[in-house]
Amino acid sequence: LETCTHAIVLYWMHESRRDLIVQTPKHLQQPRGNNDNDSSNSNGTIRTMGCFALRSPVRPNPIALSVVELVQVDLLTGRLQVKGLDCVSGTPLVDIKPYFAGTDARADAKVGWKQEQTGEQQIECGEQQQQ
């Protein structure tokens, strides 16, 4: 990893609940009409989603992933200093992998419900947004 700028870190969210399969994300918990990013359905009820459609730590198998910036790799101590790790102190580490921008980033990836919520339009790689 000493020649890499970024890495993928997999970790076990040991303090997370594991009992909810369907949930309402916190950013969607306002009643219809009280939020510009309205995600309520047509009858005004708040939209719930399955845990695998979300990045919530509440999931049956709490394995998490963060893409981190490698700040320092100390070969003598075997320690890494990173930026962008989204976990609490003491979280068990599962694995570390080098991040390959060419294979780990997908320009054609979409999250349909997120685009519906925000009104985003998908811009294909290489296209410029018309203003």
PDB file of C-alpha atoms in Angstrom:
ATOM      1  CA  LEU A   1       0.000   0.000   0.000  1.00  0.00           C
ATOM      2  CA  GLU A   2       2.965   2.342   0.364  1.00  0.00           C
ATOM      3  CA  THR A   3       2.658   3.367  -3.312  1.00  0.00           C
ATOM      4  CA  CYS A   4      -1.144   3.893  -3.178  1.00  0.00           C
ATOM      5  CA  THR A   5      -3.012   7.139  -2.574  1.00  0.00           C
ATOM      6  CA  HIS A   6      -6.293   5.465  -1.552  1.00  0.00           C
ATOM      7  CA  ALA A   7      -7.507   2.192  -0.072  1.00  0.00           C
ATOM      8  CA  ILE A   8     -10.747   0.337   0.576  1.00  0.00           C
ATOM      9  CA  VAL A   9     -11.286  -0.473   4.257  1.00  0.00           C
ATOM     10  CA  LEU A  10     -13.804  -3.128   5.272  1.00  0.00           C
ATOM     11  CA  TYR A  11     -14.860  -3.169   8.912  1.00  0.00           C
ATOM     12  CA  TRP A  12     -17.426  -4.735  11.255  1.00  0.00           C
ATOM     13  CA  MET A  13     -19.895  -2.225  12.734  1.00  0.00           C
ATOM     14  CA  HIS A  14     -19.964  -3.987  16.095  1.00  0.00           C
ATOM     15  CA  GLU A  15     -22.145  -1.380  17.834  1.00  0.00           C
ATOM     16  CA  SER A  16     -24.882  -1.290  15.183  1.00  0.00           C
ATOM     17  CA  ARG A  17     -28.377  -2.725  15.536  1.00  0.00           C
ATOM     18  CA  ARG A  18     -29.120  -5.770  13.386  1.00  0.00           C
ATOM     19  CA  ASP A  19     -32.872  -6.098  13.839  1.00  0.00           C
ATOM     20  CA  LEU A  20     -34.378  -3.808  11.180  1.00  0.00           C
ATOM     21  CA  ILE A  21     -34.869  -4.999   7.623  1.00  0.00           C
ATOM     22  CA  VAL A  22     -37.168  -2.110   6.589  1.00  0.00           C
ATOM     23  CA  GLN A  23     -36.425   1.395   7.783  1.00  0.00           C
ATOM     24  CA  THR A  24     -36.916   5.075   7.036  1.00  0.00           C
ATOM     25  CA  PRO A  25     -33.656   6.983   6.572  1.00  0.00           C
ATOM     26  CA  LYS A  26     -33.266   9.932   8.953  1.00  0.00           C
ATOM     27  CA  HIS A  27     -33.065  12.406   6.075  1.00  0.00           C
ATOM     28  CA  LEU A  28     -36.502  11.200   4.880  1.00  0.00           C
ATOM     29  CA  GLN A  29     -38.362  11.297   8.207  1.00  0.00           C
ATOM     30  CA  GLN A  30     -40.133  14.636   7.732  1.00  0.00           C
ATOM     31  CA  PRO A  31     -43.838  14.548   6.780  1.00  0.00           C
ATOM     32  CA  ARG A  32     -44.826  15.330   3.186  1.00  0.00           C
ATOM     33  CA  GLY A  33     -44.542  19.015   2.324  1.00  0.00           C
ATOM     34  CA  ASN A  34     -42.059  19.873   5.100  1.00  0.00           C
ATOM     35  CA  ASN A  35     -38.951  19.068   3.088  1.00  0.00           C
ATOM     36  CA  ASP A  36     -37.708  20.146  -0.315  1.00  0.00           C
ATOM     37  CA  ASN A  37     -36.355  16.616  -0.850  1.00  0.00           C
ATOM     38  CA  ASP A  38     -39.819  15.105  -0.435  1.00  0.00           C
ATOM     39  CA  SER A  39     -39.742  11.322  -0.551  1.00  0.00           C
ATOM     40  CA  SER A  40     -43.287  10.595   0.538  1.00  0.00           C
ATOM     41  CA  ASN A  41     -45.475   8.494  -1.663  1.00  0.00           C
ATOM     42  CA  SER A  42     -48.666   9.775  -3.305  1.00  0.00           C
ATOM     43  CA  ASN A  43     -50.857   9.268  -0.203  1.00  0.00           C
ATOM     44  CA  GLY A  44     -48.546  11.373   1.992  1.00  0.00           C
ATOM     45  CA  THR A  45     -46.994   8.598   4.046  1.00  0.00           C
ATOM     46  CA  ILE A  46     -43.262   8.522   4.642  1.00  0.00           C
ATOM     47  CA  ARG A  47     -41.336   6.198   2.359  1.00  0.00           C
ATOM     48  CA  THR A  48     -39.622   3.199   3.925  1.00  0.00           C
ATOM     49  CA  MET A  49     -36.848   1.221   2.301  1.00  0.00           C
ATOM     50  CA  GLY A  50     -35.148  -2.122   2.671  1.00  0.00           C
ATOM     51  CA  CYS A  51     -31.819  -2.045   4.481  1.00  0.00           C
ATOM     52  CA  PHE A  52     -29.905  -3.176   1.371  1.00  0.00           C
ATOM     53  CA  ALA A  53     -31.079  -0.083  -0.556  1.00  0.00           C
ATOM     54  CA  LEU A  54     -29.470   2.159   2.084  1.00  0.00           C
ATOM     55  CA  ARG A  55     -26.075   2.817   3.569  1.00  0.00           C
ATOM     56  CA  SER A  56     -27.452   2.720   7.080  1.00  0.00           C
ATOM     57  CA  PRO A  57     -25.331   0.922   9.676  1.00  0.00           C
ATOM     58  CA  VAL A  58     -28.517  -0.886  10.767  1.00  0.00           C
ATOM     59  CA  ARG A  59     -28.368  -4.129   8.775  1.00  0.00           C
ATOM     60  CA  PRO A  60     -28.367  -7.880   9.419  1.00  0.00           C
ATOM     61  CA  ASN A  61     -24.685  -8.242   8.525  1.00  0.00           C
ATOM     62  CA  PRO A  62     -22.962  -5.004   9.555  1.00  0.00           C
ATOM     63  CA  ILE A  63     -19.972  -5.104   7.222  1.00  0.00           C
ATOM     64  CA  ALA A  64     -19.051  -1.569   6.161  1.00  0.00           C
ATOM     65  CA  LEU A  65     -16.818  -0.121   3.478  1.00  0.00           C
ATOM     66  CA  SER A  66     -14.960   3.182   3.333  1.00  0.00           C
ATOM     67  CA  VAL A  67     -12.713   4.494   0.595  1.00  0.00           C
ATOM     68  CA  VAL A  68      -9.956   6.306   2.474  1.00  0.00           C
ATOM     69  CA  GLU A  69      -7.050   8.529   1.534  1.00  0.00           C
ATOM     70  CA  LEU A  70      -3.741   7.059   2.670  1.00  0.00           C
ATOM     71  CA  VAL A  71      -1.827   9.815   4.477  1.00  0.00           C
ATOM     72  CA  GLN A  72       1.040   7.678   5.767  1.00  0.00           C
ATOM     73  CA  VAL A  73       2.086   4.031   5.576  1.00  0.00           C
ATOM     74  CA  ASP A  74       4.589   3.047   8.282  1.00  0.00           C
ATOM     75  CA  LEU A  75       6.254  -0.180   7.182  1.00  0.00           C
ATOM     76  CA  LEU A  76       8.179  -0.527  10.458  1.00  0.00           C
ATOM     77  CA  THR A  77       5.109  -0.510  12.728  1.00  0.00           C
ATOM     78  CA  GLY A  78       2.541  -1.754  10.207  1.00  0.00           C
ATOM     79  CA  ARG A  79       0.327   1.277  10.866  1.00  0.00           C
ATOM     80  CA  LEU A  80      -1.657   3.333   8.398  1.00  0.00           C
ATOM     81  CA  GLN A  81      -2.778   6.924   8.806  1.00  0.00           C
ATOM     82  CA  VAL A  82      -5.901   7.616   6.767  1.00  0.00           C
ATOM     83  CA  LYS A  83      -8.502  10.317   6.045  1.00  0.00           C
ATOM     84  CA  GLY A  84     -12.172   9.602   5.491  1.00  0.00           C
ATOM     85  CA  LEU A  85     -12.752   6.520   7.650  1.00  0.00           C
ATOM     86  CA  ASP A  86     -16.374   6.520   8.838  1.00  0.00           C
ATOM     87  CA  CYS A  87     -16.354   4.385  11.995  1.00  0.00           C
ATOM     88  CA  VAL A  88     -15.990   4.666  15.771  1.00  0.00           C
ATOM     89  CA  SER A  89     -12.762   4.056  17.654  1.00  0.00           C
ATOM     90  CA  GLY A  90     -12.226   0.358  18.379  1.00  0.00           C
ATOM     91  CA  THR A  91     -14.218  -0.866  15.370  1.00  0.00           C
ATOM     92  CA  PRO A  92     -12.877  -4.266  14.252  1.00  0.00           C
ATOM     93  CA  LEU A  93     -11.060  -4.179  10.926  1.00  0.00           C
ATOM     94  CA  VAL A  94     -11.968  -6.907   8.408  1.00  0.00           C
ATOM     95  CA  ASP A  95      -9.699  -6.104   5.445  1.00  0.00           C
ATOM     96  CA  ILE A  96      -7.726  -3.427   3.595  1.00  0.00           C
ATOM     97  CA  LYS A  97      -7.438  -3.422  -0.182  1.00  0.00           C
ATOM     98  CA  PRO A  98      -5.808  -1.011  -2.639  1.00  0.00           C
ATOM     99  CA  TYR A  99      -8.309   1.243  -4.412  1.00  0.00           C
ATOM    100  CA  PHE A 100      -8.120   1.001  -8.205  1.00  0.00           C
ATOM    101  CA  ALA A 101      -9.929   3.950  -9.783  1.00  0.00           C
ATOM    102  CA  GLY A 102     -10.271   2.121 -13.103  1.00  0.00           C
ATOM    103  CA  THR A 103     -12.108  -0.877 -11.647  1.00  0.00           C
ATOM    104  CA  ASP A 104     -13.576   0.364  -8.344  1.00  0.00           C
ATOM    105  CA  ALA A 105     -15.290   3.486  -9.745  1.00  0.00           C
ATOM    106  CA  ARG A 106     -18.221   2.984 -12.118  1.00  0.00           C
ATOM    107  CA  ALA A 107     -19.238   6.047 -14.136  1.00  0.00           C
ATOM    108  CA  ASP A 108     -22.470   4.320 -15.228  1.00  0.00           C
ATOM    109  CA  ALA A 109     -23.636   3.474 -11.686  1.00  0.00           C
ATOM    110  CA  LYS A 110     -27.048   4.815 -10.652  1.00  0.00           C
ATOM    111  CA  VAL A 111     -29.158   4.875  -7.478  1.00  0.00           C
ATOM    112  CA  GLY A 112     -32.667   5.242  -8.911  1.00  0.00           C
ATOM    113  CA  TRP A 113     -34.487   6.193  -5.704  1.00  0.00           C
ATOM    114  CA  LYS A 114     -31.863   8.860  -4.925  1.00  0.00           C
ATOM    115  CA  GLN A 115     -32.238  10.415  -8.373  1.00  0.00           C
ATOM    116  CA  GLU A 116     -36.054  10.442  -7.942  1.00  0.00           C
ATOM    117  CA  GLN A 117     -35.733  12.082  -4.515  1.00  0.00           C
ATOM    118  CA  THR A 118     -33.374  14.873  -5.558  1.00  0.00           C
ATOM    119  CA  GLY A 119     -34.509  15.326  -9.146  1.00  0.00           C
ATOM    120  CA  GLU A 120     -30.941  14.653 -10.313  1.00  0.00           C
ATOM    121  CA  GLN A 121     -30.358  13.800 -13.922  1.00  0.00           C
ATOM    122  CA  GLN A 122     -27.793  11.176 -14.825  1.00  0.00           C
ATOM    123  CA  ILE A 123     -24.922  12.683 -16.791  1.00  0.00           C
ATOM    124  CA  GLU A 124     -23.026  10.093 -18.782  1.00  0.00           C
ATOM    125  CA  CYS A 125     -19.261  10.120 -18.581  1.00  0.00           C
ATOM    126  CA  GLY A 126     -17.889  12.638 -21.083  1.00  0.00           C
ATOM    127  CA  GLU A 127     -21.151  14.590 -21.454  1.00  0.00           C
ATOM    128  CA  GLN A 128     -21.377  18.181 -20.256  1.00  0.00           C
ATOM    129  CA  GLN A 129     -24.447  19.437 -18.432  1.00  0.00           C
ATOM    130  CA  GLN A 130     -26.440  21.996 -20.445  1.00  0.00           C
ATOM    131  CA  GLN A 131     -27.251  25.177 -18.533  1.00  0.00           C
TER     132      GLN A 131
END
